[in-house]
Amino acid sequence: ARSEDLHARSEDLHARSEDLHARSEDLHARSEDLHARSEIASALRLLSVRGIGPARLAKLVECFGSAFAAENADSTLFSQASGLSIRDAVEAQAQARRIDLTSVFQSITAHRASIEMRCILGRPTCGFPDLLLACPDPPWLLLVKGALSAAPEPAVAIVGSRRATSYGRLHAGRLASALAERGVTVVSGGARGIDAEAHRAALRARGRTIAVVASGFDHPYPPEHADLYEAIVEGGGAVLTEQLPSIEPRAELFPRRNRIIAGLSLVTVVVEAAERSGALLTARIAVEDLSRDVGCLPGSVDSAASAGCHRAIREGWATLVRGADDVCELIASARTLAVGAVERSQQPAPKPRNIPVVHNREPPKSNTNDTGHHRTEDARLLLDALRGLRSAGLDELERSVGWEIQRMAVALLELEMSGSVERDGDGSYRVRSRRSGGVE
């Protein structure tokens, strides 16, 4: 009887210990959540102060370790870290503390479409685009309308002149349409000229397109593209910015916007760019900062509108592209980058520190599935062919489906990134089993 009593007491103590442990973990989780909310609130207050943008906030967080610490730091140190004068630093901190975040969230819910806010607080979060995290200076904040997955997707940036010629518009449209029909997402900046033609052509082809804008959602720029941005969201794409809704378009915001365009894309293609062009800046970021491929579409030899493209090709840091086939070859060469990003996204991630989605209505319907990918008809056909072959190399697949290698490479890349197929050491492809995670 005593033995049974001791055993019962032991089990009771063990149960109490487990209960205390569970409570401790719950308190720890709540503490982390409160810390994250406090950090996000401090960062949003600082971003709401005129003169403190994403770049300056990044410097402050790097110096003080957190936005909360920066907001409450000594004004002299704040001045040194931010580059502001002592007087401006004191005023900035005081203004940040006075800001009521209710007005910020009201400006978000005032929009008809649902907006999602995603933040990086010193480390990656599972809700942030994986490819964008490879940027040396990723945006601290993203406001997103529409569908944007953390997992990478076959995406190509098409950028170029605002003062596009009829030649540039024609070929930008043809390229964007052909890529969209193959399941490639077209990324651009929503500007007049080449950007707008690329977005519209992708929509006409019923493809997916992403517009990265430089201003806040209260001030769409250019104003005449407000309907285009709505069409992009309704078509299953996304419009995003790193600026709060109240921020008006300013010249210095556009170069920073360009790094996001390049960061979201496996390949950047320039269609018409003069010697000094913002489009070439985007291409330079892709090559020099991200080590990604750049293609340039040539124009007439005496065309000033294409002089920047010709120089990039001549200097050797950009590849001459004639159409979608050439771009697909560049996408295929980016396989390691894309698959590596997928593998990182599938690793156990730290607890997300994202602000919850704020809904003013039902979120727009997306043509993405649970993995964040829209499986194209080509990908479905190739997956069926692989199931029949069980294992096949590129040559055998080419004989089986009868496609050109560029078309097949894009479909294979899509299947690899969605985790539907895997590649063996000998270069052959196999279908992954959904039941066990192994290979069929």
CSV table of C-alpha atoms in Angstrom, one decimal:
chain,number,residue,atom,x,y,z
A,1,ALA,CA,0.0,0.0,0.0
A,2,ARG,CA,2.8,2.4,0.9
A,3,SER,CA,4.5,1.6,-2.4
A,4,GLU,CA,1.4,2.4,-4.3
A,5,ASP,CA,1.0,5.6,-2.3
A,6,LEU,CA,4.6,6.7,-3.1
A,7,HIS,CA,4.0,5.8,-6.7
A,8,ALA,CA,0.8,7.9,-6.9
A,9,ARG,CA,2.6,10.8,-5.2
A,10,SER,CA,5.5,10.5,-7.7
A,11,GLU,CA,3.1,10.6,-10.6
A,12,ASP,CA,1.3,13.6,-9.1
A,13,LEU,CA,4.6,15.5,-8.7
A,14,HIS,CA,5.5,14.6,-12.3
A,15,ALA,CA,2.2,15.9,-13.5
A,16,ARG,CA,2.7,19.1,-11.5
A,17,SER,CA,6.2,19.5,-13.0
A,18,GLU,CA,4.9,19.1,-16.5
A,19,ASP,CA,2.1,21.6,-15.8
A,20,LEU,CA,4.7,24.1,-14.5
A,21,HIS,CA,6.9,23.5,-17.5
A,22,ALA,CA,3.9,24.1,-19.8
A,23,ARG,CA,3.0,27.3,-18.0
A,24,SER,CA,6.6,28.5,-18.2
A,25,GLU,CA,6.6,27.9,-22.0
A,26,ASP,CA,3.4,29.7,-22.3
A,27,LEU,CA,4.7,32.7,-20.3
A,28,HIS,CA,7.9,32.7,-22.5
A,29,ALA,CA,5.8,32.6,-25.7
A,30,ARG,CA,3.6,35.5,-24.4
A,31,SER,CA,6.8,37.4,-23.4
A,32,GLU,CA,8.2,37.0,-26.9
A,33,ASP,CA,4.9,38.1,-28.4
A,34,LEU,CA,4.8,41.2,-26.3
A,35,HIS,CA,8.4,42.0,-27.2
A,36,ALA,CA,7.6,41.5,-30.9
A,37,ARG,CA,4.6,43.8,-30.7
A,38,SER,CA,6.6,46.4,-28.8
A,39,GLU,CA,9.4,46.3,-31.3
A,40,ILE,CA,6.9,46.6,-34.3
A,41,ALA,CA,5.2,49.5,-32.6
A,42,SER,CA,8.5,51.3,-32.0
A,43,ALA,CA,9.6,50.8,-35.6
A,44,LEU,CA,6.3,52.0,-37.1
A,45,ARG,CA,6.4,55.1,-34.9
A,46,LEU,CA,9.9,55.9,-36.1
A,47,LEU,CA,8.9,55.2,-39.7
A,48,SER,CA,6.1,57.7,-39.3
A,49,VAL,CA,8.5,60.5,-38.5
A,50,ARG,CA,9.4,62.6,-41.5
A,51,GLY,CA,13.1,62.2,-42.2
A,52,ILE,CA,13.3,58.6,-41.0
A,53,GLY,CA,12.7,56.1,-43.8
A,54,PRO,CA,13.5,52.4,-44.1
A,55,ALA,CA,17.2,53.0,-44.8
A,56,ARG,CA,17.7,55.2,-41.7
A,57,LEU,CA,15.7,52.8,-39.6
A,58,ALA,CA,17.9,50.0,-40.6
A,59,LYS,CA,21.0,52.0,-39.5
A,60,LEU,CA,19.3,52.7,-36.1
A,61,VAL,CA,18.4,49.0,-35.6
A,62,GLU,CA,21.9,48.0,-36.5
A,63,CYS,CA,23.4,50.4,-34.1
A,64,PHE,CA,21.1,49.9,-31.1
A,65,GLY,CA,20.0,46.3,-31.6
A,66,SER,CA,16.3,47.1,-31.8
A,67,ALA,CA,13.8,49.8,-32.8
A,68,PHE,CA,12.6,50.0,-29.2
A,69,ALA,CA,16.1,50.7,-28.0
A,70,ALA,CA,16.6,53.3,-30.8
A,71,GLU,CA,13.4,55.1,-29.9
A,72,ASN,CA,14.5,55.4,-26.3
A,73,ALA,CA,18.2,56.0,-26.8
A,74,ASP,CA,20.3,58.9,-25.7
A,75,SER,CA,19.6,61.8,-28.2
A,76,THR,CA,23.4,62.3,-28.8
A,77,LEU,CA,23.8,58.6,-29.8
A,78,PHE,CA,20.6,58.7,-31.8
A,79,SER,CA,22.0,61.7,-33.7
A,80,GLN,CA,25.3,59.9,-34.4
A,81,ALA,CA,23.6,56.7,-35.6
A,82,SER,CA,21.0,58.4,-37.7
A,83,GLY,CA,23.0,61.2,-39.2
A,84,LEU,CA,20.5,63.8,-37.9
A,85,SER,CA,21.5,66.9,-36.0
A,86,ILE,CA,21.1,66.9,-32.2
A,87,ARG,CA,18.1,69.2,-32.5
A,88,ASP,CA,16.4,67.0,-35.2
A,89,ALA,CA,17.2,63.8,-33.3
A,90,VAL,CA,15.5,65.2,-30.1
A,91,GLU,CA,12.5,66.2,-32.2
A,92,ALA,CA,12.4,62.9,-34.1
A,93,GLN,CA,12.3,60.9,-30.8
A,94,ALA,CA,9.8,63.1,-29.2
A,95,GLN,CA,7.6,63.0,-32.3
A,96,ALA,CA,7.8,59.2,-32.5
A,97,ARG,CA,6.7,58.9,-28.9
A,98,ARG,CA,3.7,61.1,-29.6
A,99,ILE,CA,2.5,59.1,-32.6
A,100,ASP,CA,-0.8,57.2,-32.1
A,101,LEU,CA,-0.5,54.1,-34.2
A,102,THR,CA,-4.3,53.9,-34.5
A,103,SER,CA,-4.1,56.5,-37.3
A,104,VAL,CA,-1.6,54.3,-39.1
A,105,PHE,CA,-3.8,51.2,-39.0
A,106,GLN,CA,-6.8,53.3,-40.0
A,107,SER,CA,-5.0,54.4,-43.1
A,108,ILE,CA,-4.5,50.7,-43.9
A,109,THR,CA,-8.1,49.6,-43.3
A,110,ALA,CA,-9.3,52.6,-45.4
A,111,HIS,CA,-8.3,50.7,-48.5
A,112,ARG,CA,-10.8,48.5,-50.3
A,113,ALA,CA,-8.3,45.7,-50.7
A,114,SER,CA,-6.8,43.8,-47.9
A,115,ILE,CA,-3.3,44.9,-47.0
A,116,GLU,CA,-0.8,42.7,-45.2
A,117,MET,CA,2.2,44.0,-43.3
A,118,ARG,CA,5.3,41.9,-43.0
A,119,CYS,CA,8.3,42.9,-40.9
A,120,ILE,CA,11.9,41.8,-40.4
A,121,LEU,CA,13.0,42.3,-36.8
A,122,GLY,CA,16.7,41.5,-37.0
A,123,ARG,CA,16.2,38.0,-38.4
A,124,PRO,CA,14.2,36.4,-41.3
A,125,THR,CA,10.6,35.5,-40.7
A,126,CYS,CA,8.7,32.7,-42.5
A,127,GLY,CA,6.3,35.3,-44.0
A,128,PHE,CA,9.0,37.3,-45.8
A,129,PRO,CA,9.9,36.5,-49.5
A,130,ASP,CA,12.9,34.2,-49.3
A,131,LEU,CA,14.6,35.5,-52.4
A,132,LEU,CA,14.3,39.1,-51.1
A,133,LEU,CA,16.2,38.1,-47.9
A,134,ALA,CA,19.3,37.6,-50.0
A,135,CYS,CA,19.5,41.3,-50.6
A,136,PRO,CA,22.3,43.1,-48.6
A,137,ASP,CA,19.7,45.7,-47.6
A,138,PRO,CA,16.3,44.0,-47.5
A,139,PRO,CA,13.3,46.2,-46.8
A,140,TRP,CA,12.5,46.2,-43.1
A,141,LEU,CA,8.8,46.5,-43.9
A,142,LEU,CA,6.6,45.3,-46.8
A,143,LEU,CA,2.9,46.4,-47.3
A,144,VAL,CA,1.3,43.9,-49.7
A,145,LYS,CA,-1.9,44.0,-51.6
A,146,GLY,CA,-2.7,40.6,-53.2
A,147,ALA,CA,-0.9,37.3,-53.2
A,148,LEU,CA,2.8,37.2,-52.2
A,149,SER,CA,4.3,33.9,-51.0
A,150,ALA,CA,7.4,33.5,-48.9
A,151,ALA,CA,8.5,30.6,-51.1
A,152,PRO,CA,10.3,31.7,-54.3
A,153,GLU,CA,8.6,31.4,-57.7
A,154,PRO,CA,9.9,31.6,-61.3
A,155,ALA,CA,10.0,35.4,-61.6
A,156,VAL,CA,11.6,37.7,-64.1
A,157,ALA,CA,11.9,41.4,-63.8
A,158,ILE,CA,11.2,43.4,-67.0
A,159,VAL,CA,12.3,47.0,-66.7
A,160,GLY,CA,13.0,49.8,-69.0
A,161,SER,CA,12.5,53.4,-70.1
A,162,ARG,CA,9.5,55.5,-69.0
A,163,ARG,CA,9.8,57.2,-72.4
A,164,ALA,CA,9.5,54.0,-74.3
A,165,THR,CA,9.4,53.9,-78.1
A,166,SER,CA,6.9,51.9,-80.1
A,167,TYR,CA,9.7,49.3,-80.6
A,168,GLY,CA,10.3,49.0,-76.9
A,169,ARG,CA,6.6,48.7,-76.0
A,170,LEU,CA,6.1,46.0,-78.7
A,171,HIS,CA,8.9,43.8,-77.6
A,172,ALA,CA,8.3,44.3,-73.8
A,173,GLY,CA,4.7,43.2,-74.4
A,174,ARG,CA,5.7,40.2,-76.5
A,175,LEU,CA,8.3,39.1,-73.9
A,176,ALA,CA,6.0,39.6,-70.9
A,177,SER,CA,3.1,37.8,-72.6
A,178,ALA,CA,5.3,34.8,-73.7
A,179,LEU,CA,6.8,34.4,-70.2
A,180,ALA,CA,3.4,34.7,-68.5
A,181,GLU,CA,2.0,32.0,-70.8
A,182,ARG,CA,4.9,29.7,-69.6
A,183,GLY,CA,4.0,30.3,-65.9
A,184,VAL,CA,6.7,32.9,-65.2
A,185,THR,CA,5.8,35.8,-62.9
A,186,VAL,CA,6.5,39.2,-64.4
A,187,VAL,CA,7.9,41.7,-61.9
A,188,SER,CA,8.2,45.4,-62.6
A,189,GLY,CA,7.9,48.8,-61.0
A,190,GLY,CA,4.5,50.1,-62.2
A,191,ALA,CA,6.0,53.1,-64.0
A,192,ARG,CA,5.0,54.5,-67.3
A,193,GLY,CA,6.5,53.0,-70.4
A,194,ILE,CA,8.1,49.6,-70.4
A,195,ASP,CA,7.0,48.7,-66.8
A,196,ALA,CA,3.3,49.3,-67.5
A,197,GLU,CA,3.4,47.5,-70.9
A,198,ALA,CA,5.0,44.4,-69.1
A,199,HIS,CA,2.3,44.4,-66.5
A,200,ARG,CA,-0.5,44.8,-69.0
A,201,ALA,CA,0.8,42.1,-71.3
A,202,ALA,CA,1.1,39.6,-68.5
A,203,LEU,CA,-2.5,40.3,-67.5
A,204,ARG,CA,-3.7,39.9,-71.1
A,205,ALA,CA,-2.0,36.5,-71.1
A,206,ARG,CA,-3.8,35.7,-67.9
A,207,GLY,CA,-0.5,35.4,-66.1
A,208,ARG,CA,0.8,36.6,-62.7
A,209,THR,CA,2.5,39.9,-62.3
A,210,ILE,CA,3.9,41.9,-59.3
A,211,ALA,CA,4.2,45.7,-59.2
A,212,VAL,CA,6.7,47.2,-56.7
A,213,VAL,CA,5.8,50.8,-56.1
A,214,ALA,CA,7.9,53.6,-54.5
A,215,SER,CA,5.2,55.5,-52.7
A,216,GLY,CA,2.6,54.6,-50.1
A,217,PHE,CA,-0.8,53.2,-51.0
A,218,ASP,CA,-2.6,56.5,-50.3
A,219,HIS,CA,-0.6,58.1,-53.2
A,220,PRO,CA,-0.4,55.6,-56.1
A,221,TYR,CA,2.1,56.7,-58.7
A,222,PRO,CA,1.7,57.5,-61.4
A,223,PRO,CA,-1.9,58.4,-60.5
A,224,GLU,CA,-3.3,57.1,-63.9
A,225,HIS,CA,-2.1,53.6,-63.0
A,226,ALA,CA,-4.4,53.1,-60.0
A,227,ASP,CA,-6.7,51.0,-62.2
A,228,LEU,CA,-3.8,48.9,-63.4
A,229,TYR,CA,-2.8,48.2,-59.8
A,230,GLU,CA,-6.3,47.1,-59.0
A,231,ALA,CA,-6.3,44.8,-62.0
A,232,ILE,CA,-3.0,43.2,-60.9
A,233,VAL,CA,-4.5,42.3,-57.5
A,234,GLU,CA,-7.7,41.1,-59.0
A,235,GLY,CA,-5.7,39.0,-61.5
A,236,GLY,CA,-4.0,37.0,-58.7
A,237,GLY,CA,-0.8,39.2,-58.6
A,238,ALA,CA,0.5,41.6,-56.0
A,239,VAL,CA,1.3,45.3,-55.5
A,240,LEU,CA,3.7,46.0,-52.7
A,241,THR,CA,5.8,48.8,-51.2
A,242,GLU,CA,8.1,49.4,-48.3
A,243,GLN,CA,6.5,52.8,-47.5
A,244,LEU,CA,3.7,53.6,-45.1
A,245,PRO,CA,0.4,54.6,-46.8
A,246,SER,CA,0.9,58.3,-46.2
A,247,ILE,CA,4.3,58.5,-47.9
A,248,GLU,CA,4.1,60.6,-51.2
A,249,PRO,CA,6.4,59.7,-54.2
A,250,ARG,CA,9.8,61.3,-53.9
A,251,ALA,CA,12.8,61.0,-56.3
A,252,GLU,CA,15.0,59.3,-53.7
A,253,LEU,CA,12.5,56.5,-53.1
A,254,PHE,CA,12.7,55.1,-56.6
A,255,PRO,CA,16.3,53.8,-56.5
A,256,ARG,CA,15.5,52.0,-53.3
A,257,ARG,CA,12.4,50.5,-54.9
A,258,ASN,CA,14.6,49.0,-57.6
A,259,ARG,CA,16.5,46.7,-55.2
A,260,ILE,CA,13.2,45.1,-54.3
A,261,ILE,CA,12.4,44.5,-58.0
A,262,ALA,CA,15.7,42.8,-58.5
A,263,GLY,CA,15.5,40.9,-55.2
A,264,LEU,CA,12.2,39.3,-56.0
A,265,SER,CA,13.4,38.1,-59.4
A,266,LEU,CA,15.6,35.2,-60.6
A,267,VAL,CA,16.5,37.2,-63.7
A,268,THR,CA,16.3,40.8,-64.7
A,269,VAL,CA,15.7,41.9,-68.3
A,270,VAL,CA,16.1,45.4,-69.6
A,271,VAL,CA,14.1,46.6,-72.5
A,272,GLU,CA,15.3,50.0,-73.7
A,273,ALA,CA,17.5,52.0,-71.4
A,274,ALA,CA,19.6,55.1,-72.1
A,275,GLU,CA,23.2,55.5,-70.9
A,276,ARG,CA,21.9,56.7,-67.5
A,277,SER,CA,18.8,54.9,-66.6
A,278,GLY,CA,17.0,53.7,-63.4
A,279,ALA,CA,16.4,50.4,-65.3
A,280,LEU,CA,20.2,49.9,-65.6
A,281,LEU,CA,20.5,50.6,-61.8
A,282,THR,CA,18.1,47.7,-61.2
A,283,ALA,CA,20.2,45.5,-63.5
A,284,ARG,CA,23.4,46.6,-61.7
A,285,ILE,CA,21.9,45.6,-58.3
A,286,ALA,CA,20.9,42.2,-59.7
A,287,VAL,CA,24.5,41.6,-61.0
A,288,GLU,CA,26.7,43.2,-58.4
A,289,ASP,CA,24.7,42.8,-55.2
A,290,LEU,CA,22.8,39.6,-55.8
A,291,SER,CA,24.9,37.7,-58.3
A,292,ARG,CA,21.9,37.1,-60.5
A,293,ASP,CA,21.7,37.1,-64.3
A,294,VAL,CA,20.8,40.1,-66.4
A,295,GLY,CA,19.6,40.1,-70.0
A,296,CYS,CA,19.2,43.1,-72.3
A,297,LEU,CA,17.1,43.3,-75.4
A,298,PRO,CA,19.0,45.1,-78.2
A,299,GLY,CA,17.5,47.9,-80.2
A,300,SER,CA,18.6,49.8,-83.3
A,301,VAL,CA,22.4,50.4,-83.4
A,302,ASP,CA,21.8,54.2,-83.5
A,303,SER,CA,19.0,54.3,-81.0
A,304,ALA,CA,19.7,56.5,-77.9
A,305,ALA,CA,16.9,54.7,-76.1
A,306,SER,CA,18.8,51.4,-76.2
A,307,ALA,CA,22.3,52.8,-75.7
A,308,GLY,CA,22.5,51.6,-72.1
A,309,CYS,CA,21.4,48.1,-73.2
A,310,HIS,CA,24.1,48.0,-75.9
A,311,ARG,CA,26.8,49.1,-73.5
A,312,ALA,CA,25.8,46.5,-70.9
A,313,ILE,CA,26.0,43.8,-73.6
A,314,ARG,CA,29.3,45.1,-74.9
A,315,GLU,CA,30.9,45.3,-71.4
A,316,GLY,CA,29.9,41.7,-70.8
A,317,TRP,CA,27.8,42.0,-67.6
A,318,ALA,CA,24.5,41.5,-69.5
A,319,THR,CA,23.4,38.7,-71.9
A,320,LEU,CA,21.8,39.6,-75.2
A,321,VAL,CA,18.2,38.3,-75.2
A,322,ARG,CA,16.0,38.1,-78.2
A,323,GLY,CA,12.9,36.6,-76.6
A,324,ALA,CA,11.3,34.3,-74.1
A,325,ASP,CA,13.5,31.3,-75.1
A,326,ASP,CA,16.7,33.2,-74.2
A,327,VAL,CA,15.2,34.3,-70.9
A,328,CYS,CA,14.1,30.8,-70.0
A,329,GLU,CA,17.7,29.6,-70.5
A,330,LEU,CA,18.8,32.2,-67.9
A,331,ILE,CA,16.0,31.0,-65.6
A,332,ALA,CA,17.3,27.4,-65.9
A,333,SER,CA,20.8,28.6,-65.0
A,334,ALA,CA,19.3,30.1,-61.8
A,335,ARG,CA,18.1,26.7,-60.6
A,336,THR,CA,20.6,26.5,-57.7
A,337,LEU,CA,19.6,29.9,-56.4
A,338,ALA,CA,15.8,29.0,-56.5
A,339,VAL,CA,16.1,25.5,-55.1
A,340,GLY,CA,18.4,26.7,-52.3
A,341,ALA,CA,15.9,29.3,-51.3
A,342,VAL,CA,13.2,26.7,-51.2
A,343,GLU,CA,15.3,24.5,-49.0
A,344,ARG,CA,15.9,27.4,-46.6
A,345,SER,CA,12.2,28.1,-46.5
A,346,GLN,CA,11.4,24.4,-45.6
A,347,GLN,CA,13.8,24.5,-42.6
A,348,PRO,CA,12.2,25.0,-39.1
A,349,ALA,CA,11.7,28.7,-38.9
A,350,PRO,CA,11.7,30.9,-35.8
A,351,LYS,CA,8.4,32.2,-34.6
A,352,PRO,CA,7.1,34.7,-37.1
A,353,ARG,CA,7.1,38.3,-36.0
A,354,ASN,CA,4.6,39.5,-38.7
A,355,ILE,CA,1.8,41.9,-38.0
A,356,PRO,CA,-1.5,40.0,-38.6
A,357,VAL,CA,-3.4,40.6,-41.8
A,358,VAL,CA,-5.8,43.5,-41.5
A,359,HIS,CA,-8.9,42.7,-43.5
A,360,ASN,CA,-11.4,45.3,-44.7
A,361,ARG,CA,-13.1,42.7,-46.9
A,362,GLU,CA,-12.4,39.2,-48.1
A,363,PRO,CA,-8.9,38.9,-49.4
A,364,PRO,CA,-8.6,38.7,-53.2
A,365,LYS,CA,-8.8,35.3,-54.7
A,366,SER,CA,-5.3,34.0,-55.6
A,367,ASN,CA,-4.4,31.5,-58.2
A,368,THR,CA,-1.7,30.1,-55.9
A,369,ASN,CA,-1.9,26.8,-54.1
A,370,ASP,CA,-0.8,25.9,-50.6
A,371,THR,CA,2.9,25.8,-51.6
A,372,GLY,CA,2.7,29.4,-52.9
A,373,HIS,CA,2.9,28.3,-56.5
A,374,HIS,CA,0.5,28.3,-59.4
A,375,ARG,CA,1.0,25.0,-61.2
A,376,THR,CA,0.9,25.7,-64.9
A,377,GLU,CA,-0.4,23.4,-67.6
A,378,ASP,CA,3.2,22.7,-68.7
A,379,ALA,CA,4.1,21.7,-65.1
A,380,ARG,CA,1.1,19.4,-64.8
A,381,LEU,CA,1.9,17.7,-68.1
A,382,LEU,CA,5.5,17.2,-67.2
A,383,LEU,CA,4.6,15.9,-63.8
A,384,ASP,CA,2.3,13.3,-65.4
A,385,ALA,CA,5.1,12.3,-67.8
A,386,LEU,CA,7.6,11.9,-64.9
A,387,ARG,CA,5.1,9.7,-63.1
A,388,GLY,CA,5.0,7.4,-66.1
A,389,LEU,CA,8.8,7.3,-66.4
A,390,ARG,CA,9.4,7.2,-62.6
A,391,SER,CA,12.9,8.5,-63.2
A,392,ALA,CA,14.3,10.4,-66.2
A,393,GLY,CA,17.1,12.7,-67.3
A,394,LEU,CA,16.6,15.7,-69.5
A,395,ASP,CA,17.2,13.8,-72.8
A,396,GLU,CA,14.6,11.2,-71.9
A,397,LEU,CA,12.1,13.8,-70.9
A,398,GLU,CA,12.7,15.8,-74.0
A,399,ARG,CA,11.9,12.7,-76.1
A,400,SER,CA,8.9,11.9,-74.0
A,401,VAL,CA,7.1,15.3,-74.2
A,402,GLY,CA,8.6,16.6,-77.4
A,403,TRP,CA,9.3,20.1,-76.0
A,404,GLU,CA,12.2,22.5,-76.5
A,405,ILE,CA,14.7,22.4,-73.7
A,406,GLN,CA,13.9,26.0,-72.6
A,407,ARG,CA,10.2,25.3,-72.2
A,408,MET,CA,11.0,22.1,-70.2
A,409,ALA,CA,13.5,23.9,-68.0
A,410,VAL,CA,11.0,26.4,-66.8
A,411,ALA,CA,8.4,23.7,-66.0
A,412,LEU,CA,11.1,21.6,-64.2
A,413,LEU,CA,12.2,24.6,-62.1
A,414,GLU,CA,8.6,25.2,-61.1
A,415,LEU,CA,8.1,21.6,-60.0
A,416,GLU,CA,11.4,21.6,-58.1
A,417,MET,CA,10.5,24.8,-56.2
A,418,SER,CA,7.1,23.5,-55.3
A,419,GLY,CA,8.7,20.2,-53.9
A,420,SER,CA,6.8,18.1,-56.5
A,421,VAL,CA,10.0,16.6,-57.9
A,422,GLU,CA,13.6,16.2,-56.8
A,423,ARG,CA,16.9,15.7,-58.7
A,424,ASP,CA,19.2,12.8,-58.1
A,425,GLY,CA,23.0,13.0,-58.1
A,426,ASP,CA,23.2,11.7,-61.6
A,427,GLY,CA,20.9,14.6,-62.9
A,428,SER,CA,17.7,12.5,-63.3
A,429,TYR,CA,14.4,13.7,-61.9
A,430,ARG,CA,11.9,11.8,-59.8
A,431,VAL,CA,8.4,12.6,-58.4
A,432,ARG,CA,8.3,13.0,-54.7
A,433,SER,CA,5.7,11.0,-52.7
A,434,ARG,CA,3.2,13.1,-50.8
A,435,ARG,CA,2.6,10.3,-48.3
A,436,SER,CA,6.1,9.8,-47.0
A,437,GLY,CA,8.1,12.7,-48.5
A,438,GLY,CA,10.2,10.1,-50.3
A,439,VAL,CA,10.4,9.3,-54.0
A,440,GLU,CA,7.8,7.4,-55.9
